[in-house]
Amino acid sequence: MRKYVTSKKHILKLGLVALVSAVWLIVRTGRKPSRITYPCQKAAIANIHLFLLVLLVPLLDFKKLRATLPSILNRPRTKTLLILGSLILALGCVPFTANYSPLSNDYLLVPLSLKPQSALNLAGSSDLFFIENASGVDGNMDAAFSALLHVMEDRGLFFFKTISHASGLFGKDDVVLVKVNCQWPQRGGTSTDLVKSLIRKILNHPEGFTGEIVVADNGQGRGSLDWAESNAFNHSQSMKDVVDTFSSYKVSTWLWDTIRSKVVNDYDQGDFSDGYVVNSTQNPITRLRVSYPKFKTNYDTYISFKNGIWNNATASYSSEKLKVINVPVLKSHGSYGVTACVKHYMGVVSQSLTNTHSAIQYGALGTEMVETKFPALNILDAIWVNANPKESSNCGPSTSYEAASFTNVIGASQDPVALDYWASKHILIPAAIHKGHTAYSSLDPDYAPVTSGLTESYHNYLERSMNELKNAGYQVTMDEAEMNVYVSSAFLQTDLNKDGKVNIQDLFKVAQAFGAKYNETDGMYWHNPKCKYCPHEPAVDIDCNKTIDIIDLNRIARDYGKRTLLS
């Protein structure tokens, strides 16, 4: 008896949906039959057909229907159809304002398939951490950093040094130098949204942060920490703007371009001028004359990039108090194939005093890392990447908004070589393929021959840099069998409004966009004829097939009610 009542209730529910659908169809179509092709009307017709089907099936086998109807209605696709129809009718195209992305094809997500992997031998292996779906509301990266720290700590790598975690990376009174890329505007520089969340995370040290943060780079005469067009959700948000939001803390910027041509001695030689210390001899293998900046911060802290924090009272350095976080952008490069963590140290040296750029091919930046300050942590900005290889136009390192691909990933590792290798192979190359490139050997970390137009192949310069680091005792590798890869997500892809949960608002977004197709011209999704809420944002195309369809709604229905990590 209970099964029969349950089946009857389900039929009544279907009937109610069908009745409302019929009323909606009549009211909205009115005297214009052409409206019958609108997405809302099509959904209404589908609901009516579903109800009629259920009514007709009993004529074939009523007994079987009573037993199977509840399970049929619980099937994901059936649920999806019901949810879609009900939503569209309930909304009727009710306005829903998205605050995730601007109307721009910047946010057409490149579908990646980042998969965790374990090293064949844990001894002598490197840990790599990747966070997908990193960007939150208005580009906020706080949730991404929380997810990153969570997955790192699960593997025993603690971001904060505390009493309970003495091996942690950053202590409460450290001076943290955040090395960014400020040489290029638009997508060529490090994401200012990423740096903002990084600074906020450091300042929220569990024991209270009393140290100092310096955001710095040498753009070799073309750099700026105050670009009018920056790599951010809000294009006008520069590095200086980010730092200014933390004015109540010891946070500042330093543009080393201004001292790149001034040769000085280090503090222990009695020289307190800002400038570059340059070795008098050249490395015989990598042909590098090591150079590094020394400077006084806005808060009267004396920093030597090689030796650490200078203490005037004791006339000595504190090397362990200076911590470097290396935050490059993953991009193609017109001379060396790819630029990421290792190549990013080109912003530490003085090009005008040493001509280091021509020595990169011999592994010079590996030497620079060894003989100055090796980064405590590398955080790779792969939110927007330049995946245009040397074989094509728009190759990096300069990257316009239009040339960038939205992969929406951040990576981290203490091994800059492994992070570069894996990210170029599993993020940059798939993004190049997604853009339609068929020749991309210049991006391949396993391809040793020099692609036409390059100074040296990416593989060769990375391998030679790795050898310099290995010879100095650092754990670095280009062998995937020696890499542990951990992949997590800041948000579920179905959490379209990035509020930490998949709910009715996300369903609304798909319902409004249902049936819309991708437009190559503006990168948005449009109905034909367009509805009054067109265009629809690319994030709604969850399966990235360039159509908002039943599969996208099914993904929302599958994840409905799930929550994701928020800071």
Coordinates of C-alpha atoms in Angstrom, one line a residue:
M1 CA 0.0 0.0 0.0
R2 CA 2.9 2.4 0.9
K3 CA 4.5 1.8 -2.5
Y4 CA 1.3 2.7 -4.3
V5 CA 0.9 5.9 -2.3
T6 CA 4.5 6.9 -3.0
S7 CA 4.0 6.3 -6.8
K8 CA 0.7 8.3 -6.6
K9 CA 2.5 11.2 -5.0
H10 CA 5.2 11.2 -7.6
I11 CA 2.6 11.2 -10.4
L12 CA 0.8 14.2 -8.7
K13 CA 4.1 16.1 -8.5
L14 CA 4.7 15.4 -12.2
G15 CA 1.1 16.5 -12.9
L16 CA 1.6 19.7 -11.0
V17 CA 4.7 20.5 -13.0
A18 CA 3.0 19.7 -16.3
L19 CA 0.0 21.9 -15.3
V20 CA 2.1 24.9 -14.5
S21 CA 4.1 24.2 -17.7
A22 CA 0.9 24.2 -19.8
V23 CA -0.3 27.5 -18.2
W24 CA 3.2 29.0 -18.8
L25 CA 3.2 27.8 -22.4
I26 CA -0.1 29.4 -23.1
V27 CA 0.6 32.7 -21.4
R28 CA 4.1 33.2 -22.7
T29 CA 3.4 32.0 -26.3
G30 CA 0.2 34.0 -26.6
R31 CA -0.6 35.0 -30.2
K32 CA 3.0 34.6 -31.4
P33 CA 3.6 30.9 -32.4
S34 CA 7.2 31.8 -33.1
R35 CA 7.8 31.9 -29.4
I36 CA 7.3 28.2 -29.1
T37 CA 11.0 27.8 -30.1
Y38 CA 12.2 29.8 -27.1
P39 CA 14.2 27.8 -24.5
C40 CA 11.6 28.4 -21.7
Q41 CA 8.8 27.1 -24.0
K42 CA 10.8 24.1 -25.0
A43 CA 11.4 23.2 -21.4
A44 CA 7.6 23.5 -20.7
I45 CA 6.8 21.2 -23.5
A46 CA 9.4 18.7 -22.2
N47 CA 7.7 18.7 -18.8
I48 CA 4.3 18.0 -20.4
H49 CA 5.7 15.2 -22.5
L50 CA 7.3 13.6 -19.4
F51 CA 4.0 13.6 -17.6
L52 CA 2.1 12.2 -20.5
L53 CA 4.7 9.5 -20.8
V54 CA 4.2 8.5 -17.2
L55 CA 0.4 8.4 -17.7
L56 CA 0.7 6.2 -20.8
V57 CA 3.2 3.7 -19.4
P58 CA 0.6 2.1 -17.0
L59 CA -1.4 1.0 -20.0
L60 CA 1.5 -1.3 -20.7
D61 CA 2.4 -2.5 -17.2
F62 CA 0.8 -0.6 -14.3
K63 CA 2.1 -3.0 -11.7
K64 CA 5.7 -2.6 -12.9
L65 CA 5.3 1.2 -13.0
R66 CA 4.1 1.4 -9.4
A67 CA 7.3 -0.5 -8.3
T68 CA 9.8 1.4 -10.5
L69 CA 8.5 5.0 -10.6
P70 CA 10.2 6.1 -7.4
S71 CA 13.5 4.8 -8.7
I72 CA 13.0 6.3 -12.1
L73 CA 12.3 9.7 -10.6
N74 CA 15.4 9.4 -8.5
R75 CA 17.7 8.9 -11.5
P76 CA 20.0 11.8 -12.0
R77 CA 18.8 12.6 -15.6
T78 CA 15.2 12.5 -14.6
K79 CA 15.9 14.8 -11.6
T80 CA 17.8 17.1 -13.9
L81 CA 14.9 17.4 -16.3
L82 CA 12.5 18.1 -13.5
I83 CA 14.8 20.6 -11.9
L84 CA 15.4 22.4 -15.2
G85 CA 11.8 22.7 -16.0
S86 CA 10.8 23.8 -12.6
L87 CA 13.6 26.4 -12.4
I88 CA 12.9 27.9 -15.7
L89 CA 9.2 28.2 -14.9
A90 CA 9.9 29.6 -11.4
L91 CA 12.4 32.0 -12.8
G92 CA 10.7 32.8 -16.0
C93 CA 13.9 34.6 -16.7
V94 CA 13.9 36.4 -13.3
P95 CA 17.0 38.6 -13.2
F96 CA 20.0 37.1 -11.5
T97 CA 23.1 39.2 -11.2
A98 CA 26.4 37.4 -11.3
N99 CA 29.5 38.8 -9.6
Y100 CA 32.0 36.2 -10.6
S101 CA 33.3 37.5 -13.9
P102 CA 33.1 40.5 -16.2
L103 CA 31.6 40.1 -19.7
S104 CA 34.9 38.9 -21.2
N105 CA 36.2 35.8 -22.9
D106 CA 39.1 36.0 -20.4
Y107 CA 37.0 33.7 -18.4
L108 CA 36.4 31.0 -20.9
L109 CA 38.0 28.2 -18.9
V110 CA 40.6 25.9 -20.5
P111 CA 39.5 22.3 -19.6
L112 CA 42.5 20.6 -17.9
S113 CA 42.9 17.1 -16.5
L114 CA 45.3 17.5 -13.7
K115 CA 45.8 14.2 -12.1
P116 CA 47.6 13.3 -8.8
Q117 CA 50.6 11.0 -9.0
S118 CA 53.0 9.4 -6.6
A119 CA 56.7 9.1 -7.0
L120 CA 58.1 5.6 -7.6
N121 CA 60.6 6.2 -4.9
L122 CA 59.8 8.6 -2.1
A123 CA 63.4 9.1 -1.2
G124 CA 64.7 11.9 -3.3
S125 CA 61.3 13.0 -4.6
S126 CA 59.7 16.4 -4.9
D127 CA 56.2 17.4 -3.8
L128 CA 54.1 19.6 -6.1
F129 CA 50.8 21.1 -5.1
F130 CA 48.1 22.4 -7.5
I131 CA 44.8 24.1 -6.8
E132 CA 42.2 24.2 -9.6
N133 CA 39.3 26.6 -9.9
A134 CA 41.4 29.1 -7.9
S135 CA 39.6 32.4 -8.6
G136 CA 36.8 33.4 -6.4
V137 CA 34.3 36.3 -6.4
D138 CA 35.9 39.3 -8.1
G139 CA 39.2 37.5 -8.4
N140 CA 39.6 36.8 -4.7
M141 CA 42.2 34.1 -4.0
D142 CA 41.7 33.6 -0.3
A143 CA 39.9 30.3 -0.7
A144 CA 42.6 29.1 -3.1
F145 CA 45.3 29.8 -0.5
S146 CA 43.4 28.1 2.2
A147 CA 43.0 25.1 -0.1
L148 CA 46.7 25.2 -0.9
L149 CA 47.9 25.4 2.7
H150 CA 45.5 22.6 3.6
V151 CA 46.9 20.2 1.0
M152 CA 50.5 21.2 1.8
E153 CA 50.0 20.6 5.5
D154 CA 48.4 17.2 4.8
R155 CA 51.8 16.2 3.4
G156 CA 53.7 17.7 6.3
L157 CA 54.8 21.0 4.7
F158 CA 53.6 23.8 7.0
F159 CA 53.4 27.3 5.7
F160 CA 53.6 28.9 9.2
K161 CA 56.5 28.3 11.6
T162 CA 55.0 28.1 15.1
I163 CA 55.8 26.5 18.4
S164 CA 53.9 23.4 17.4
H165 CA 55.4 23.3 13.9
A166 CA 59.0 24.4 14.3
S167 CA 59.8 23.2 10.7
G168 CA 57.2 25.6 9.2
L169 CA 58.4 28.0 6.4
F170 CA 57.5 31.4 7.7
G171 CA 57.9 32.7 11.2
K172 CA 56.0 35.5 12.9
D173 CA 59.0 37.9 12.8
D174 CA 60.5 37.0 9.4
V175 CA 61.1 39.5 6.6
V176 CA 59.3 38.0 3.6
L177 CA 60.4 39.1 0.2
V178 CA 57.7 38.4 -2.4
K179 CA 59.5 38.3 -5.8
V180 CA 56.9 39.1 -8.5
N181 CA 57.0 39.8 -12.2
C182 CA 56.5 43.5 -12.8
Q183 CA 58.2 43.8 -16.2
W184 CA 55.0 43.5 -18.2
P185 CA 51.5 45.0 -18.0
Q186 CA 48.2 43.1 -18.5
R187 CA 48.7 39.3 -18.2
G188 CA 52.4 39.4 -18.5
G189 CA 52.9 40.3 -14.8
T190 CA 52.1 38.3 -11.6
S191 CA 48.4 38.4 -10.6
T192 CA 47.9 41.2 -8.1
D193 CA 44.8 39.3 -6.8
L194 CA 47.2 36.4 -6.0
V195 CA 49.7 38.6 -4.2
K196 CA 46.9 40.3 -2.2
S197 CA 45.7 37.0 -0.8
L198 CA 49.3 35.9 -0.2
I199 CA 50.1 39.0 1.8
R200 CA 46.8 38.6 3.7
K201 CA 47.7 35.0 4.5
I202 CA 51.1 35.9 5.8
L203 CA 49.7 38.7 8.0
N204 CA 47.3 36.3 9.5
H205 CA 50.1 34.3 11.1
P206 CA 48.6 32.2 14.0
E207 CA 51.1 33.7 16.4
G208 CA 50.6 37.2 15.2
F209 CA 52.8 38.6 12.5
T210 CA 55.4 41.2 13.6
G211 CA 57.8 41.0 10.7
E212 CA 57.8 42.7 7.3
I213 CA 56.8 42.0 3.7
V214 CA 58.5 43.5 0.7
V215 CA 57.1 43.1 -2.8
A216 CA 59.9 43.5 -5.3
D217 CA 61.3 42.9 -8.8
N218 CA 63.8 44.2 -11.3
G219 CA 62.1 44.7 -14.7
Q220 CA 65.4 45.6 -16.2
G221 CA 64.4 49.2 -17.0
R222 CA 60.9 48.5 -18.2
G223 CA 59.3 47.4 -15.0
S224 CA 56.6 49.1 -12.9
L225 CA 54.8 48.1 -9.7
D226 CA 52.0 50.6 -10.6
W227 CA 50.8 49.5 -14.0
A228 CA 47.5 51.1 -15.1
E229 CA 46.6 47.8 -16.7
S230 CA 47.5 44.9 -14.4
N231 CA 47.0 41.2 -14.2
A232 CA 43.9 41.2 -12.0
F233 CA 40.1 40.9 -12.0
N234 CA 40.0 44.6 -11.7
H235 CA 42.5 45.6 -14.4
S236 CA 43.5 48.8 -12.7
Q237 CA 44.6 47.1 -9.5
S238 CA 48.4 47.4 -9.5
M239 CA 50.9 45.9 -7.0
K240 CA 51.2 49.3 -5.4
D241 CA 47.4 49.4 -4.9
V242 CA 47.5 46.0 -3.3
V243 CA 50.3 47.0 -0.9
D244 CA 48.6 50.3 0.0
T245 CA 45.6 48.3 1.3
F246 CA 47.9 47.0 4.1
S247 CA 49.1 50.4 5.2
S248 CA 48.7 49.6 8.9
Y249 CA 51.3 46.8 8.5
K250 CA 55.0 46.8 7.5
V251 CA 54.3 46.0 3.8
S252 CA 56.1 47.9 1.1
T253 CA 57.3 47.7 -2.5
W254 CA 60.8 48.0 -4.0
L255 CA 61.4 48.4 -7.7
W256 CA 65.0 47.4 -8.3
D257 CA 65.0 48.9 -11.8
T258 CA 66.0 52.2 -10.0
I259 CA 69.3 50.7 -8.8
R260 CA 70.1 48.2 -11.5
S261 CA 73.1 50.2 -12.9
K262 CA 74.7 51.1 -9.5
V263 CA 77.5 48.9 -8.3
V264 CA 78.0 48.8 -4.5
N265 CA 79.6 46.6 -1.8
D266 CA 77.6 44.7 0.7
Y267 CA 76.9 45.9 4.3
D268 CA 79.7 44.0 5.9
Q269 CA 82.1 46.1 3.8
G270 CA 80.7 49.3 5.3
D271 CA 78.7 50.3 2.2
F272 CA 75.1 51.3 3.1
S273 CA 74.1 52.5 -0.3
D274 CA 71.3 50.9 -2.3
G275 CA 72.5 49.1 -5.4
Y276 CA 73.8 45.9 -6.9
V277 CA 76.7 43.8 -5.6
V278 CA 78.5 42.1 -8.6
N279 CA 81.0 39.3 -8.5
S280 CA 84.3 40.0 -10.1
T281 CA 84.6 36.5 -11.5
Q282 CA 82.5 34.5 -13.9
N283 CA 81.2 31.0 -13.3
P284 CA 83.2 28.8 -15.7
I285 CA 80.3 26.5 -16.5
T286 CA 77.3 28.8 -16.7
R287 CA 79.3 32.0 -17.6
L288 CA 77.4 34.0 -15.0
R289 CA 78.8 36.9 -13.0
V290 CA 76.5 36.7 -10.0
S291 CA 74.7 40.0 -9.1
Y292 CA 72.1 40.7 -6.4
P293 CA 70.4 43.8 -4.9
K294 CA 70.9 45.3 -1.5
F295 CA 68.6 48.0 -0.2
K296 CA 66.9 49.6 2.7
T297 CA 63.2 49.3 3.0
N298 CA 60.6 51.9 4.0
Y299 CA 60.9 50.6 7.5
D300 CA 64.7 51.0 7.8
T301 CA 65.4 47.3 7.3
Y302 CA 68.7 46.5 5.5
I303 CA 68.3 43.6 3.1
S304 CA 71.0 41.8 1.2
F305 CA 69.5 39.4 -1.2
K306 CA 72.4 37.0 -0.7
N307 CA 73.3 37.4 3.0
G308 CA 70.0 38.2 4.6
I309 CA 69.0 40.9 7.1
W310 CA 71.8 43.2 8.3
N311 CA 71.9 44.1 12.0
N312 CA 73.7 47.4 12.7
A313 CA 73.9 46.7 16.4
T314 CA 75.7 43.4 16.1
A315 CA 77.3 44.2 12.7
S316 CA 76.2 40.8 11.4
Y317 CA 73.7 39.2 9.0
S318 CA 70.7 37.1 9.9
S319 CA 70.3 34.9 6.9
E320 CA 67.5 32.8 8.3
K321 CA 65.3 35.8 8.9
L322 CA 65.0 36.6 5.2
K323 CA 62.5 34.4 3.3
V324 CA 61.9 34.6 -0.4
I325 CA 58.6 33.6 -2.0
N326 CA 59.1 33.3 -5.8
V327 CA 55.8 34.1 -7.6
P328 CA 56.2 33.9 -11.4
V329 CA 53.6 33.7 -14.2
L330 CA 53.6 30.6 -16.4
K331 CA 54.2 31.8 -19.9
S332 CA 55.8 31.0 -23.2
H333 CA 59.0 32.8 -24.0
G334 CA 60.4 34.0 -27.4
S335 CA 64.0 33.2 -26.5
Y336 CA 63.9 30.2 -24.1
G337 CA 60.5 28.5 -24.8
V338 CA 59.0 28.8 -21.4
T339 CA 59.4 31.2 -18.4
A340 CA 58.3 30.2 -14.9
C341 CA 60.1 29.7 -11.5
V342 CA 63.7 29.3 -12.7
K343 CA 63.6 31.9 -15.4
H344 CA 61.9 34.3 -12.9
Y345 CA 65.2 34.9 -11.2
M346 CA 66.1 37.0 -14.2
G347 CA 64.3 39.7 -12.1
V348 CA 66.9 39.3 -9.4
V349 CA 70.1 39.9 -11.4
S350 CA 71.2 43.2 -13.1
Q351 CA 71.1 42.7 -16.8
S352 CA 72.8 46.0 -17.5
L353 CA 75.8 45.1 -15.3
T354 CA 76.2 41.4 -16.2
N355 CA 74.3 40.5 -19.5
T356 CA 72.9 37.5 -17.7
H357 CA 70.1 36.9 -20.2
S358 CA 72.5 35.5 -22.8
A359 CA 73.9 33.1 -20.1
I360 CA 70.5 31.5 -19.3
Q361 CA 71.1 28.9 -21.9
Y362 CA 74.1 27.6 -19.9
G363 CA 72.1 27.2 -16.6
A364 CA 73.0 30.7 -15.3
L365 CA 69.8 31.2 -13.2
G366 CA 70.5 27.9 -11.4
T367 CA 73.8 29.4 -10.4
E368 CA 72.0 32.6 -9.3
M369 CA 69.7 30.7 -7.1
V370 CA 72.6 28.7 -5.5
E371 CA 74.8 31.7 -4.9
T372 CA 72.2 34.2 -3.6
K373 CA 68.9 33.3 -1.8
F374 CA 67.1 30.1 -2.8
P375 CA 63.3 30.5 -2.5
A376 CA 61.6 29.1 0.6
L377 CA 58.6 28.5 -1.6
N378 CA 57.7 28.9 -5.3
I379 CA 54.0 29.8 -6.0
L380 CA 53.3 29.5 -9.7
D381 CA 50.6 31.9 -11.1
A382 CA 48.9 29.8 -13.7
I383 CA 45.5 31.6 -13.5
W384 CA 46.0 33.2 -16.9
V385 CA 48.9 31.7 -19.0
N386 CA 50.4 32.6 -22.3
A387 CA 50.1 29.3 -24.2
N388 CA 51.2 30.7 -27.6
P389 CA 54.4 28.8 -28.6
K390 CA 57.3 30.3 -30.5
E391 CA 55.9 28.6 -33.6
S392 CA 52.9 31.0 -33.5
S393 CA 52.1 34.7 -33.0
N394 CA 51.6 36.3 -29.6
C395 CA 54.4 34.3 -27.9
G396 CA 55.5 35.6 -24.5
P397 CA 56.8 37.0 -22.3
S398 CA 54.7 40.1 -22.9
T399 CA 51.1 38.9 -22.8
S400 CA 48.0 41.0 -23.6
Y401 CA 44.6 40.3 -22.1
E402 CA 43.4 38.9 -25.4
A403 CA 46.4 36.5 -25.8
A404 CA 46.1 34.9 -22.4
S405 CA 44.3 31.6 -21.6
F406 CA 42.3 31.2 -18.5
T407 CA 43.5 27.9 -16.8
N408 CA 42.6 29.1 -13.3
V409 CA 45.3 27.2 -11.4
I410 CA 47.9 28.0 -8.9
G411 CA 50.8 25.6 -8.1
A412 CA 53.4 25.5 -5.3
S413 CA 56.6 23.6 -4.5
Q414 CA 60.0 24.0 -2.9
D415 CA 61.4 22.5 -6.1
P416 CA 61.3 25.2 -8.8
V417 CA 62.6 22.9 -11.5
A418 CA 59.9 20.2 -11.0
L419 CA 57.2 22.8 -10.8
D420 CA 58.3 24.3 -14.1
Y421 CA 58.6 21.0 -15.8
W422 CA 55.2 19.6 -14.7
A423 CA 53.3 22.8 -15.2
S424 CA 54.5 23.3 -18.7
K425 CA 53.7 19.7 -19.6
H426 CA 50.3 19.5 -18.0
I427 CA 49.0 23.0 -18.1
L428 CA 50.8 25.1 -20.8
I429 CA 50.8 22.4 -23.5
P430 CA 47.1 21.4 -23.0
A431 CA 46.2 25.1 -23.1
A432 CA 48.2 25.5 -26.4
I433 CA 46.3 22.6 -27.9
H434 CA 43.0 24.0 -26.7
K435 CA 43.9 27.2 -28.6
G436 CA 44.3 25.2 -31.7
H437 CA 48.1 25.1 -31.9
T438 CA 49.5 22.0 -33.6
A439 CA 53.2 22.9 -33.3
Y440 CA 54.4 23.5 -29.7
S441 CA 57.8 21.9 -29.3
S442 CA 59.1 25.1 -27.8
L443 CA 56.9 24.5 -24.8
D444 CA 57.9 20.9 -24.3
P445 CA 60.2 20.2 -21.3
D446 CA 61.3 16.9 -22.9
Y447 CA 62.2 18.3 -26.3
A448 CA 65.9 19.0 -26.5
P449 CA 66.3 20.2 -30.1
V450 CA 66.2 24.0 -30.5
T451 CA 63.0 25.2 -32.1
S452 CA 63.6 27.7 -34.8
G453 CA 63.9 31.2 -33.4
L454 CA 64.9 30.2 -29.9
T455 CA 68.2 30.9 -28.3
E456 CA 68.1 27.6 -26.5
S457 CA 65.5 24.9 -25.9
Y458 CA 63.4 25.0 -22.8
H459 CA 64.6 21.5 -21.9
N460 CA 68.2 22.3 -22.2
Y461 CA 68.3 25.5 -20.1
L462 CA 66.1 23.9 -17.5
E463 CA 68.2 20.8 -17.3
R464 CA 71.5 22.8 -17.0
S465 CA 69.9 25.0 -14.3
M466 CA 68.8 21.8 -12.5
N467 CA 72.3 20.4 -12.6
E468 CA 73.6 23.6 -10.9
L469 CA 71.1 23.2 -8.1
K470 CA 71.7 19.5 -7.7
N471 CA 75.4 20.0 -7.4
A472 CA 74.7 22.4 -4.6
G473 CA 72.7 19.8 -2.7
Y474 CA 69.1 21.0 -3.5
Q475 CA 66.3 18.5 -4.2
V476 CA 65.3 19.2 -7.8
T477 CA 64.2 17.0 -10.6
M478 CA 62.9 16.8 -14.1
D479 CA 61.9 13.1 -13.7
E480 CA 58.2 12.6 -13.3
A481 CA 58.9 9.3 -11.5
E482 CA 60.5 11.5 -8.8
M483 CA 57.5 13.8 -8.4
N484 CA 54.5 13.5 -6.0
V485 CA 51.7 15.6 -7.4
Y486 CA 48.7 16.6 -5.2
V487 CA 45.7 18.3 -6.8
S488 CA 42.8 20.0 -5.0
S489 CA 40.3 22.7 -5.7
A490 CA 39.4 26.0 -4.2
F491 CA 35.8 25.7 -5.4
L492 CA 33.7 23.0 -7.1
Q493 CA 33.4 23.9 -10.8
T494 CA 29.6 23.8 -10.3
D495 CA 29.8 26.5 -7.6
L496 CA 29.3 29.2 -10.2
N497 CA 29.0 32.2 -8.0
K498 CA 31.9 31.1 -5.8
D499 CA 30.1 31.4 -2.4
G500 CA 31.4 28.1 -1.2
K501 CA 28.4 25.9 -1.8
V502 CA 26.4 24.6 -4.8
N503 CA 22.9 25.9 -4.3
I504 CA 19.8 27.4 -6.0
Q505 CA 21.7 30.4 -7.2
D506 CA 24.0 28.2 -9.3
L507 CA 21.0 26.4 -10.7
F508 CA 19.4 29.7 -11.6
K509 CA 22.5 30.6 -13.6
V510 CA 22.3 27.4 -15.7
A511 CA 18.6 27.7 -16.1
Q512 CA 18.8 31.2 -17.4
A513 CA 21.5 30.2 -19.9
F514 CA 20.1 26.8 -20.9
G515 CA 20.3 26.4 -24.7
A516 CA 22.8 29.3 -25.2
K517 CA 25.8 28.7 -27.5
Y518 CA 29.3 30.0 -27.5
N519 CA 30.0 33.0 -29.6
E520 CA 33.5 33.2 -31.1
T521 CA 33.5 37.0 -31.4
D522 CA 33.1 38.0 -27.8
G523 CA 33.6 34.6 -26.0
M524 CA 30.2 34.7 -24.3
Y525 CA 27.1 32.5 -24.6
W526 CA 24.0 33.7 -26.5
H527 CA 20.5 32.4 -27.2
N528 CA 19.1 32.6 -30.7
P529 CA 16.9 34.7 -30.6
K530 CA 18.7 36.3 -27.6
C531 CA 16.9 36.5 -24.3
K532 CA 16.9 39.7 -22.3
Y533 CA 19.6 38.3 -20.0
C534 CA 22.1 37.4 -22.8
P535 CA 25.0 37.2 -22.9
H536 CA 25.8 34.4 -20.4
E537 CA 29.2 33.9 -18.8
P538 CA 31.5 31.1 -19.9
A539 CA 31.7 29.6 -16.4
V540 CA 28.2 28.2 -16.9
D541 CA 29.4 25.9 -19.6
I542 CA 30.7 23.4 -17.0
D543 CA 31.6 20.7 -19.4
C544 CA 33.2 23.2 -21.8
N545 CA 31.4 21.9 -24.9
K546 CA 30.4 25.4 -26.0
T547 CA 26.7 24.8 -25.4
I548 CA 24.7 25.2 -22.1
D549 CA 22.8 21.9 -22.1
I550 CA 21.4 19.1 -20.0
I551 CA 24.9 17.9 -19.1
D552 CA 25.7 21.2 -17.4
L553 CA 22.5 21.1 -15.4
N554 CA 23.2 17.4 -14.6
R555 CA 26.5 18.4 -13.1
I556 CA 24.8 21.0 -10.9
A557 CA 22.2 18.5 -9.8
R558 CA 24.9 16.0 -9.0
D559 CA 26.8 18.5 -6.7
Y560 CA 23.8 20.2 -5.3
G561 CA 24.2 20.9 -1.6
K562 CA 28.0 20.2 -1.6
R563 CA 30.3 22.8 0.1
T564 CA 33.8 23.8 -0.7
L565 CA 36.6 25.1 1.4
L566 CA 36.6 28.8 2.2
S567 CA 39.2 30.8 4.2

